[in-house]
Short mmCIF file of C-alpha atoms and ligand atoms in Angstrom, two decimals:
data_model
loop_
_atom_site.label_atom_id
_atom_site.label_comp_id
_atom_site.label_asym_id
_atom_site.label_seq_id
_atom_site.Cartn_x
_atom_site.Cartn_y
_atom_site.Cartn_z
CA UNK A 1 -40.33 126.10 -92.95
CA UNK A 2 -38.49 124.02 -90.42
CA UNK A 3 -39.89 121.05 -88.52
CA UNK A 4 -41.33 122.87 -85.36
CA UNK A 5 -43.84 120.33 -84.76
CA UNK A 6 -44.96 122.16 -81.77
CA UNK A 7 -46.86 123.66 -84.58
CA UNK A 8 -48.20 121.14 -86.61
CA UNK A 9 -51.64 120.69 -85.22
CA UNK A 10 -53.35 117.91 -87.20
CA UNK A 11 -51.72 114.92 -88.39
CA UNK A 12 -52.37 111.98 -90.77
CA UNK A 13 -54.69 109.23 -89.52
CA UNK A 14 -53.49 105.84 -89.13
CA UNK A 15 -54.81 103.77 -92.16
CA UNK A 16 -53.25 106.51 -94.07
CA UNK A 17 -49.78 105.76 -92.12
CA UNK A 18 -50.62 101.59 -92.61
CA UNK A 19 -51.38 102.50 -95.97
CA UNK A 20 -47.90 103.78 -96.77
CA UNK A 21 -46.46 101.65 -94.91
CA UNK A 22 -47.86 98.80 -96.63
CA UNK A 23 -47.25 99.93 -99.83
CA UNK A 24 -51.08 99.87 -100.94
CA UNK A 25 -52.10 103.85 -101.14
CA UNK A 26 -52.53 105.39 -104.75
CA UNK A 27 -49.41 107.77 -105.70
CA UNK A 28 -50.84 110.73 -104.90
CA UNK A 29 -51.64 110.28 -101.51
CA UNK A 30 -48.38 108.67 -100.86
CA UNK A 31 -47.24 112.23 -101.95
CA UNK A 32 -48.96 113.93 -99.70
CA UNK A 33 -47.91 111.46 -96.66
CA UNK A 34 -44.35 112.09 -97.99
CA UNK A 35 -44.44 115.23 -97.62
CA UNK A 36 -46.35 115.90 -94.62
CA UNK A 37 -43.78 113.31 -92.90
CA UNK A 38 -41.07 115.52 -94.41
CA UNK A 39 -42.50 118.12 -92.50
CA UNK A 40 -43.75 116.10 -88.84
CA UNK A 41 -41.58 114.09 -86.68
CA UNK A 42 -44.31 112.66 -85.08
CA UNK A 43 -45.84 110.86 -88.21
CA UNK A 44 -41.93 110.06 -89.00
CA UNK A 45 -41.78 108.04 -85.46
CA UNK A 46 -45.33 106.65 -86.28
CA UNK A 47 -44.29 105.50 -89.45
CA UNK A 48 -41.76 103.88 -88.59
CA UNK A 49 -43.85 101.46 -86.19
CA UNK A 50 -46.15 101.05 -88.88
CA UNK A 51 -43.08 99.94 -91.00
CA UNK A 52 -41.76 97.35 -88.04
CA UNK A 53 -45.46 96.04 -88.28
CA UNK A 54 -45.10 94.83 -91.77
CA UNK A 55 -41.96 93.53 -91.36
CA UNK A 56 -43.58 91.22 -88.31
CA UNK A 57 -46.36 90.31 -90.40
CA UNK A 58 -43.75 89.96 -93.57
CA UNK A 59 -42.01 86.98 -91.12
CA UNK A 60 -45.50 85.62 -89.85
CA UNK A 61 -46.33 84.75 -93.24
CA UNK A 62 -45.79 81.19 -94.38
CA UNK A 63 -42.53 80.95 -96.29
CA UNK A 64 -42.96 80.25 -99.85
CA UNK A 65 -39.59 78.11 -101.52
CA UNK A 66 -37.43 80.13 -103.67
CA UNK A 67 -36.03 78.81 -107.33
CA UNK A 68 -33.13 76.13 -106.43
CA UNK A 69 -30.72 78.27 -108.05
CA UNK A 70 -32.00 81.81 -106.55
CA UNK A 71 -29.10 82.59 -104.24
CA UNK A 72 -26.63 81.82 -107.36
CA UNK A 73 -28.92 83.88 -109.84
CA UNK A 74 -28.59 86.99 -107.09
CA UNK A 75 -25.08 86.46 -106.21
CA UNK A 76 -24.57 86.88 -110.13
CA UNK A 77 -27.18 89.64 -109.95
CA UNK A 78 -24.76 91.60 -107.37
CA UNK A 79 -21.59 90.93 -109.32
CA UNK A 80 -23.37 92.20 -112.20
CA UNK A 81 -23.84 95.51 -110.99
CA UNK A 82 -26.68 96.82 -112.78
CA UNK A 83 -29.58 97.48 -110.00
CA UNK A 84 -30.50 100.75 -110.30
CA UNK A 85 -30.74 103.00 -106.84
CA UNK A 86 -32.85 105.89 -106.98
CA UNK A 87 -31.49 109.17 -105.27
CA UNK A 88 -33.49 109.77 -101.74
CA UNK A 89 -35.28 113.49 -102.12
CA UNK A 90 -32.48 116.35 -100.58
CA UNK A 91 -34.41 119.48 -99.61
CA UNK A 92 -33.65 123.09 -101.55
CA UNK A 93 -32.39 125.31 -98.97
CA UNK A 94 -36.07 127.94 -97.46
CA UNK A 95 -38.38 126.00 -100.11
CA UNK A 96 -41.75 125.94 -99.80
CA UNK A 97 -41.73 122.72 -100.92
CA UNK A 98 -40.48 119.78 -99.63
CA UNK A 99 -38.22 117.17 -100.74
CA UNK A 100 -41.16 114.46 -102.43
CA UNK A 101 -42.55 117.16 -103.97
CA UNK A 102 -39.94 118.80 -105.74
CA UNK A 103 -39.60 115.69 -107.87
CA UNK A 104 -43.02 116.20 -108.94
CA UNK A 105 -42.62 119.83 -110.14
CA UNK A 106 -40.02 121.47 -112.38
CA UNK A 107 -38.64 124.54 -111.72
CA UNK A 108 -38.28 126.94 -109.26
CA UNK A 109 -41.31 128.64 -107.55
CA UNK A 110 -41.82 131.33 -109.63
CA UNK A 111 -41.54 129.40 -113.04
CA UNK A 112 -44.60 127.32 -111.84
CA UNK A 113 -47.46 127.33 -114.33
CA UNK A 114 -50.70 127.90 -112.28
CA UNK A 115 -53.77 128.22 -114.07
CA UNK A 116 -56.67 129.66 -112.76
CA UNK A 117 -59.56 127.98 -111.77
CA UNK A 118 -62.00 131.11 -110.84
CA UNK A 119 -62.70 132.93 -107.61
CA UNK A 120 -58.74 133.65 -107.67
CA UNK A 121 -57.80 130.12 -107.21
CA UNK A 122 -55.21 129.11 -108.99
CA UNK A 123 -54.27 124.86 -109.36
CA UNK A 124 -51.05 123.01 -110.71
CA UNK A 125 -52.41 119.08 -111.52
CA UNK A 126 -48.93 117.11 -110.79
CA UNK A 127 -48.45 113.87 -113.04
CA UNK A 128 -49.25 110.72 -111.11
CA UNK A 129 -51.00 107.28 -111.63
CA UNK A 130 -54.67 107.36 -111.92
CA UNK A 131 -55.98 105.98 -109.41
CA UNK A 132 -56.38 109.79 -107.68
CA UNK A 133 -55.52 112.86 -108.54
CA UNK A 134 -53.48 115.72 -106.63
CA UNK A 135 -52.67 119.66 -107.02
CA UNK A 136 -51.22 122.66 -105.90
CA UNK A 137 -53.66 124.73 -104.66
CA UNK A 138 -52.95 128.49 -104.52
CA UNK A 139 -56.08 130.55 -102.56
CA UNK A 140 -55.17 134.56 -102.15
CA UNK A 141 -55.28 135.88 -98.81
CA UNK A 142 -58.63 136.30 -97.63
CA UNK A 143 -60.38 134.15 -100.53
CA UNK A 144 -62.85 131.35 -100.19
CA UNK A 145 -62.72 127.46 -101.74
CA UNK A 146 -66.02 127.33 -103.15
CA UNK A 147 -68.33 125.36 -100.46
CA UNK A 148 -67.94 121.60 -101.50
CA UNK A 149 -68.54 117.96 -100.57
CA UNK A 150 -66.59 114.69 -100.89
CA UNK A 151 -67.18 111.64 -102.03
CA UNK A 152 -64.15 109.47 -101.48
CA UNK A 153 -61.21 111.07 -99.66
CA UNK A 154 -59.55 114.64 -99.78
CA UNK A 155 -56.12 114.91 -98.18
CA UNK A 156 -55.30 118.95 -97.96
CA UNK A 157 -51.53 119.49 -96.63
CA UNK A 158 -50.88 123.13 -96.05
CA UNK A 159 -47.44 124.19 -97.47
CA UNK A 160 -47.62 128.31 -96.54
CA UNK A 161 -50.42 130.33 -94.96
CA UNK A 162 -53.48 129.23 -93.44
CA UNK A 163 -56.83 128.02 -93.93
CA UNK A 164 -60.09 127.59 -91.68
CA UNK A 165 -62.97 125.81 -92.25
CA UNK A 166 -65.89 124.25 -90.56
CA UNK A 167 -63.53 122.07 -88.33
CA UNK A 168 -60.72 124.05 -87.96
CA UNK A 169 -57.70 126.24 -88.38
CA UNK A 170 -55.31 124.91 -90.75
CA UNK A 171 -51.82 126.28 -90.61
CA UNK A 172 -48.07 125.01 -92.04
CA UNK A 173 -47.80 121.16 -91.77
CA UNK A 174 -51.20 120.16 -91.01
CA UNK A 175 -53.08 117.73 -92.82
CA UNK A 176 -56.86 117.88 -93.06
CA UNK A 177 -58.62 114.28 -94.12
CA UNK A 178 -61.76 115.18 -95.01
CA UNK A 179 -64.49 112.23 -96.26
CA UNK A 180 -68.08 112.44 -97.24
CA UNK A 181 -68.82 113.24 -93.82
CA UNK A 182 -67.28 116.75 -94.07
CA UNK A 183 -68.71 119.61 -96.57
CA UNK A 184 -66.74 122.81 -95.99
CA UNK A 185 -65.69 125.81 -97.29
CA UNK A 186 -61.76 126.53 -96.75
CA UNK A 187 -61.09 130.32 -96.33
CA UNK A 188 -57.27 131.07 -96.92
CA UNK A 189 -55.87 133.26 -93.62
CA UNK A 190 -55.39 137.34 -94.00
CA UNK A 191 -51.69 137.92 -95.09
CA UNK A 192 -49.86 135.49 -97.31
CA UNK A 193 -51.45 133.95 -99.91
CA UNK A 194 -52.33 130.14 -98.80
CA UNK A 195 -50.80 126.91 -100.85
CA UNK A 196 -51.80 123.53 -100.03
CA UNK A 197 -50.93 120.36 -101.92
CA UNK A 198 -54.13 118.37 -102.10
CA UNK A 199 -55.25 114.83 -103.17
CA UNK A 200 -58.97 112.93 -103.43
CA UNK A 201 -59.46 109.91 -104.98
CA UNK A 202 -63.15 111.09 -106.22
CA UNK A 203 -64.52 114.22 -107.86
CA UNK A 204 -65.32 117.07 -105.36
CA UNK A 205 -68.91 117.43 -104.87
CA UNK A 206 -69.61 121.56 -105.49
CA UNK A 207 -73.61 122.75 -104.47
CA UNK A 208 -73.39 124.32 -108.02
CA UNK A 209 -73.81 127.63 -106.77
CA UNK A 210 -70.75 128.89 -108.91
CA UNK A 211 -71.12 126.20 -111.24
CA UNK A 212 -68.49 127.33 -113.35
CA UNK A 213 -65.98 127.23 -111.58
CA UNK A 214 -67.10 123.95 -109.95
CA UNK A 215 -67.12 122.60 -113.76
CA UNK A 216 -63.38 123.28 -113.60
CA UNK A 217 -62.84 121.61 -110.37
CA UNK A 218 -64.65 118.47 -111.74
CA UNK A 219 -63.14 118.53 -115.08
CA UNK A 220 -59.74 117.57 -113.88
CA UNK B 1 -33.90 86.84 -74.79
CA UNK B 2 -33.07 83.65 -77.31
CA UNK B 3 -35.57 85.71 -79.82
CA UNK B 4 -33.54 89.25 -79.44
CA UNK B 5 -30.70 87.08 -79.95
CA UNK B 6 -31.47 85.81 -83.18
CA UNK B 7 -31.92 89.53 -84.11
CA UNK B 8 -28.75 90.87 -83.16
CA UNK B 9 -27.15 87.62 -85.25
CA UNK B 10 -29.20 89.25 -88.36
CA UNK B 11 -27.82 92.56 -87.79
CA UNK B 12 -24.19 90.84 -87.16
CA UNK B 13 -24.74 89.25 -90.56
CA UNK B 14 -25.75 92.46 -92.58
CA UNK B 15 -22.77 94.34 -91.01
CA UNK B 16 -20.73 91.33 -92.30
CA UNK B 17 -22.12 92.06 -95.43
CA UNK B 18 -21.49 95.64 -95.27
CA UNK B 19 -17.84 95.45 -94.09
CA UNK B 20 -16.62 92.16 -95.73
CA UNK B 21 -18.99 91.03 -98.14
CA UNK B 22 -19.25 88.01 -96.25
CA UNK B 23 -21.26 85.47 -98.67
CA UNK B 24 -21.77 82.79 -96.24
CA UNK B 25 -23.46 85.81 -93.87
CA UNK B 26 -25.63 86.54 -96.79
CA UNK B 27 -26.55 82.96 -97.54
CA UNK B 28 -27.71 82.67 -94.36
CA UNK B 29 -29.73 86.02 -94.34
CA UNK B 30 -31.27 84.61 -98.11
CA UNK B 31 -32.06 81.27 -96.44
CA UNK B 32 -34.14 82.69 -93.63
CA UNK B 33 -35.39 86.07 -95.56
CA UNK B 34 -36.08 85.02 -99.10
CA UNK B 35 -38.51 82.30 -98.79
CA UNK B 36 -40.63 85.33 -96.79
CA UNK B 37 -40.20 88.33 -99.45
CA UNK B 38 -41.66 86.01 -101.41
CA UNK B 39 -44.57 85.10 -99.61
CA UNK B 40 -45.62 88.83 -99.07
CA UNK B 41 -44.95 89.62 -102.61
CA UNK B 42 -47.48 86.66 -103.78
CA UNK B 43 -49.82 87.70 -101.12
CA UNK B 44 -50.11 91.31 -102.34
CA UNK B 45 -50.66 90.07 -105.42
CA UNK B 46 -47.41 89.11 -107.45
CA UNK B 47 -47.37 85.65 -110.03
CA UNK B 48 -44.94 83.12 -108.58
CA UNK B 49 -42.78 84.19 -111.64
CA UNK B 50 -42.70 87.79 -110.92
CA UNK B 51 -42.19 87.10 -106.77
CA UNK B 52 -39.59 84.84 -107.43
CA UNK B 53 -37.44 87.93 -109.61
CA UNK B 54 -38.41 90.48 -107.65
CA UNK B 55 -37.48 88.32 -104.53
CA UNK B 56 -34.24 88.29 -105.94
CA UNK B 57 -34.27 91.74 -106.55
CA UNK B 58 -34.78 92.56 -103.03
CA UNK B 59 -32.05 90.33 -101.84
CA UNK B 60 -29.95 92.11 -104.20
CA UNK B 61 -30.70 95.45 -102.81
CA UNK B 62 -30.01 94.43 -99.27
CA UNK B 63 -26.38 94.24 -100.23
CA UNK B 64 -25.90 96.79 -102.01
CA UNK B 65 -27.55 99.09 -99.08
CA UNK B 66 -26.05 97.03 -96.20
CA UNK B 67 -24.32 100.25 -95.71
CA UNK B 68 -26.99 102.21 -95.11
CA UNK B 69 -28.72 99.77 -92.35
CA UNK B 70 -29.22 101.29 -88.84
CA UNK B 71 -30.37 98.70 -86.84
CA UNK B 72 -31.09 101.47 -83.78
CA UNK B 73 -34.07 102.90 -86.37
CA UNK B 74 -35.28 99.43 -87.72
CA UNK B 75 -34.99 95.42 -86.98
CA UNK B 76 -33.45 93.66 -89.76
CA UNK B 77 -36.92 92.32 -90.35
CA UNK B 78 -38.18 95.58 -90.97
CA UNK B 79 -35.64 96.91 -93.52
CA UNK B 80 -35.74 94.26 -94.97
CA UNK B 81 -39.82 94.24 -95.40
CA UNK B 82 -39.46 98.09 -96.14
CA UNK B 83 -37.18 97.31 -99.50
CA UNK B 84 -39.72 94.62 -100.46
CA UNK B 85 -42.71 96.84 -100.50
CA UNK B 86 -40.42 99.39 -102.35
CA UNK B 87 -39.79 97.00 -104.98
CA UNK B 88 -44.04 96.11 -104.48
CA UNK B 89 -44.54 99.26 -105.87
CA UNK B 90 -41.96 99.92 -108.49
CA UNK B 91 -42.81 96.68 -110.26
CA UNK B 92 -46.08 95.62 -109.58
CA UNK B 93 -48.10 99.27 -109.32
CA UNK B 94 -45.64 100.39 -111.65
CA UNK B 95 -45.71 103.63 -109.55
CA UNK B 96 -43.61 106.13 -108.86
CA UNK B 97 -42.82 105.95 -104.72
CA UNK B 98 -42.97 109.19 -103.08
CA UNK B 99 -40.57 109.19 -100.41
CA UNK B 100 -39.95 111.22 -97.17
CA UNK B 101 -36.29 113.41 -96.56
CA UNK B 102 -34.22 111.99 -95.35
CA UNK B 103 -33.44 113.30 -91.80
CA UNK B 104 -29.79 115.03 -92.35
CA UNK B 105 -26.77 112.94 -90.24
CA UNK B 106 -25.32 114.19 -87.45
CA UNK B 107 -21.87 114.00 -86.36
CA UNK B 108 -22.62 110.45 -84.25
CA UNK B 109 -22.59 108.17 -87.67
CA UNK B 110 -22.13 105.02 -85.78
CA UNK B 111 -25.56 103.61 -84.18
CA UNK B 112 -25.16 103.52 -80.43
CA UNK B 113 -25.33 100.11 -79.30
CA UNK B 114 -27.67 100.21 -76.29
CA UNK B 115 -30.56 101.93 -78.73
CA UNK B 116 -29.39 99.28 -81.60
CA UNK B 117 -30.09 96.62 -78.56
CA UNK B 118 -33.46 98.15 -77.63
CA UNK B 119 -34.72 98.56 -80.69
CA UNK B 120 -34.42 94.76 -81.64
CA UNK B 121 -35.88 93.58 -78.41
CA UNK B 122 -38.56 95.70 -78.86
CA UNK B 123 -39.35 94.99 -82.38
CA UNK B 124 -39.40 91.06 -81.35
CA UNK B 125 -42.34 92.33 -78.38
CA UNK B 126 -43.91 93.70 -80.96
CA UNK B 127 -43.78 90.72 -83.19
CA UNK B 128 -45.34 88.27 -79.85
CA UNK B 129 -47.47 91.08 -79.55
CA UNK B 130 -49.30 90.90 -82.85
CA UNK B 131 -49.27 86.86 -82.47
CA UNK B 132 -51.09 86.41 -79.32
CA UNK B 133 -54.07 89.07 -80.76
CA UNK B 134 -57.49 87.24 -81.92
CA UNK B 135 -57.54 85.65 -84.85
CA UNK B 136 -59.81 87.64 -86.77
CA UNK B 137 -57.78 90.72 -85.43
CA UNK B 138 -54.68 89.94 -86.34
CA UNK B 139 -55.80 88.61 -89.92
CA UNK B 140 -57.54 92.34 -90.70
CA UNK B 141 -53.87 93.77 -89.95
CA UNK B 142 -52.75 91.16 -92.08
CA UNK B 143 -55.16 92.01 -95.61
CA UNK B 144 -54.29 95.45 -94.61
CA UNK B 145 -50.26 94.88 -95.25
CA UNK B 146 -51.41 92.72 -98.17
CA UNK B 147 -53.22 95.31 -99.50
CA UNK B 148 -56.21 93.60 -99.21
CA UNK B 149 -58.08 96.53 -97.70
CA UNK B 150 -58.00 100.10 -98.70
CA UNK B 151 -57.44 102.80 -96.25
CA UNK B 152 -60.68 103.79 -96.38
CA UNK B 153 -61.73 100.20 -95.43
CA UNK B 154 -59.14 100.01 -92.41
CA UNK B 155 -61.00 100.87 -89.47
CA UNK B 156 -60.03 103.99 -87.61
CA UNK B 157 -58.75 102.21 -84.13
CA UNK B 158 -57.04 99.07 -85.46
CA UNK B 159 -55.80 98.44 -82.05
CA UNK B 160 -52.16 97.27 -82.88
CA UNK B 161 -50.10 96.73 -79.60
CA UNK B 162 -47.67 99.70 -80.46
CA UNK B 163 -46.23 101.52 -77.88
CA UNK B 164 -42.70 100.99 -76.61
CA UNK B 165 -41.11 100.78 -80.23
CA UNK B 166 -42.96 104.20 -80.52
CA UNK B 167 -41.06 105.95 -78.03
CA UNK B 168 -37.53 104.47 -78.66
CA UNK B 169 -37.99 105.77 -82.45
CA UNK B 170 -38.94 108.81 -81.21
CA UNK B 171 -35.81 108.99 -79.19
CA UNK B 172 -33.48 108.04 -81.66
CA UNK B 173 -35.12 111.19 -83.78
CA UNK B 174 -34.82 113.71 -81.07
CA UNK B 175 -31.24 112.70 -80.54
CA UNK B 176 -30.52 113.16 -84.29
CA UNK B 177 -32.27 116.34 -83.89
CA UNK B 178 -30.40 117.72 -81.22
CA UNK B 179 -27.28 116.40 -82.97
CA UNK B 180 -28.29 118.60 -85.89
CA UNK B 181 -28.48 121.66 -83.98
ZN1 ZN C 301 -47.84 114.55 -88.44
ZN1 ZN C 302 -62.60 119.75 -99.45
#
């Protein structure tokens, strides 16, 4: 899965790209802009002007005074040499997933613990603040999503395979940003089964048609 | 010109930092710098207290990375703002930050100068850009940094004058692409 953005058809939308930039989304949908940036050279470049925007509006803002002694306090904080430096995200070699989201998963791909959610779908919930939620999603060849609404917002990256709904075809590396304008129902492509990582900050709304399964959606 | 100027004598001073840990460079970068982490921190929400630490923090992290500083990808004002709202979300969300790959280096470590140039010229356009917009304009951009407003609340078409910076980023990646090849 190599960044041939000629492919990568649908991209994220700008408050998403401010949002990260600033700092302000929930986790969950900062993992999905991490990774679809992992994957899109075009959001990278946008991001990066989103970044150089904050730091214009970081040195518009009125400066504030700092503690009299806070140059010696970080001087001592540097000779110290405790900060802690997290490790930036290195890519496994042909993984389907990227950098950002390896850190969120343990394991190789076929030590993942799916669990099935009905119709053949099969979810992974990854462990992130509250404020949303996000999964794997894994939809066999040829299967349907059931037909569902949104109330907040549902980010879908696509990871391997395809999807089409209502709007669109839905291939590696494009993000879908669907709102309560958009009820669809995702059909994974003919061929290899379809994986998508995929975040909403609101309970899917299901027509409760296969209410069962919908329960499961819901539930999480 | 006097404007990219005072740029390139920020980048001068974080390379000073980098190759001689050159306190009087970073004084000067904490005199200007600080007082404006601090700011953005308080305005996103941060107690004087807990500004003024992670203010410090920040400072603190800008030496430590001063090798990893690029000034043909960002302005000094932007990596700067970048490690702030890193620190934003570590200790005030108390979130874990999802970040991008990074792009792998190729063989040309050393940022050309010409792009390096560019870049900080067109990062301070961008800067009188986003002064001269209306008021009420440039003050929704601002809650939105702030985090003020959530993304659903930031309006499709913000309208920020982007455009130039776009396309010299997007050169510097193709170039590392090729590089990579
Ligand atoms: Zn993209
Ligand atoms: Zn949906």
């Amino acid at each position: 899965m190599m960044n041939d953005m000629k492919q990568i058809k649908h991209h994220l939308t700008e408050p998403l790209l401010i949002g990260y930039a600033a700092g302000t989304l929930p986790e969950a949908f900062n993992l999905v802009v991490a990774t679809h940036i992992s994957m899109c050279d075009t959001c990278r470049a946008a991001l990066a002007e989103y970044e150089a925007v904050g730091g214009e509006v970081m040195l518009d803002a009125d400066p504030v005074d700092v503690a009299e002694d806070a140059l010696a306090a970080t001087l001592a904080m540097i000779d110290g040499g405790h900060l802690a430096e997290r490790p930036k995200p290195i890519r496994t070699q042909n993984s389907v997933f990227p950098g950002p989201l390896q850190d969120y998963i343990s394991g190789d791909f076929d030590s993942l613990k799916w669990r099935k959610v009905g119709g053949g779908v099969s979810q992974l919930v990854l462990n992130t603040s509250k404020d949303a939620s996000v999964r794997l999603l894994r939809i066999p060849a040829g299967t349907a999503v059931p037909d569902h609404g949104h109330q907040g917002t549902e980010l879908t990256l696509v990871l391997q395979g395809a999807f089409t709904d209502e709007e669109d075809r839905f291939g590696a590396g494009d993000v879908e940003v669907a709102n309560e304008d958009l009820h669809h129902t995702p059909v994974a492509e003919e061929g290899v089964d379809c994986i998508c990582l995929a975040a909403t900050d609101a309970p899917l709304l299901f027509n409760g048609i296969v209410p069962r399964i919908a329960q499961k959606f819901i539930g999480i | 010109p006097e404007a990219t100027a005072k740029r390139m004598a920020w980048v001068v001073q974080v390379y000073a930092v980098r190759d001689n840990q050159d306190r009087k460079a970073f004084a000067e970068l904490f005199g200007y710098f600080a007082p404006r982490v601090k700011s953005f921190l308080m305005k996103s929400g941060a107690s004087p207290d807990l500004a003024e630490e992670c203010t410090q923090e920040v400072m603190a992290t800008l030496w430590n990375k001063a090798h990893m500083f690029d000034p043909s990808k960002a302005s000094v004002s932007t990596w700067i703002f970048t490690i702030a709202r890193n620190r934003k979300i570590d200790i005030l969300r108390k979130q874990r930050r999802p970040e991008p790959e990074d792009l792998p280096w190729g063989p040309e470590a050393e940022p050309d100068q010409v792009d390096a140039m560019g870049l900080q010229q067109e990062t301070e356009q961008l800067g009188q850009a986003l002064a001269t917009l209306p008021a009420e304009q440039r003050q929704l951009i601002e809650r939105a940094y702030f985090g003020e407003l959530s993304h659903s609340q930031i309006a499709a078409e913000t309208g920020l004058p982007l455009g130039t910076i776009k396309s010299r980023i997007r050169l510097a990646l193709d170039r590392l692409r090729h590089a990579m090849k």
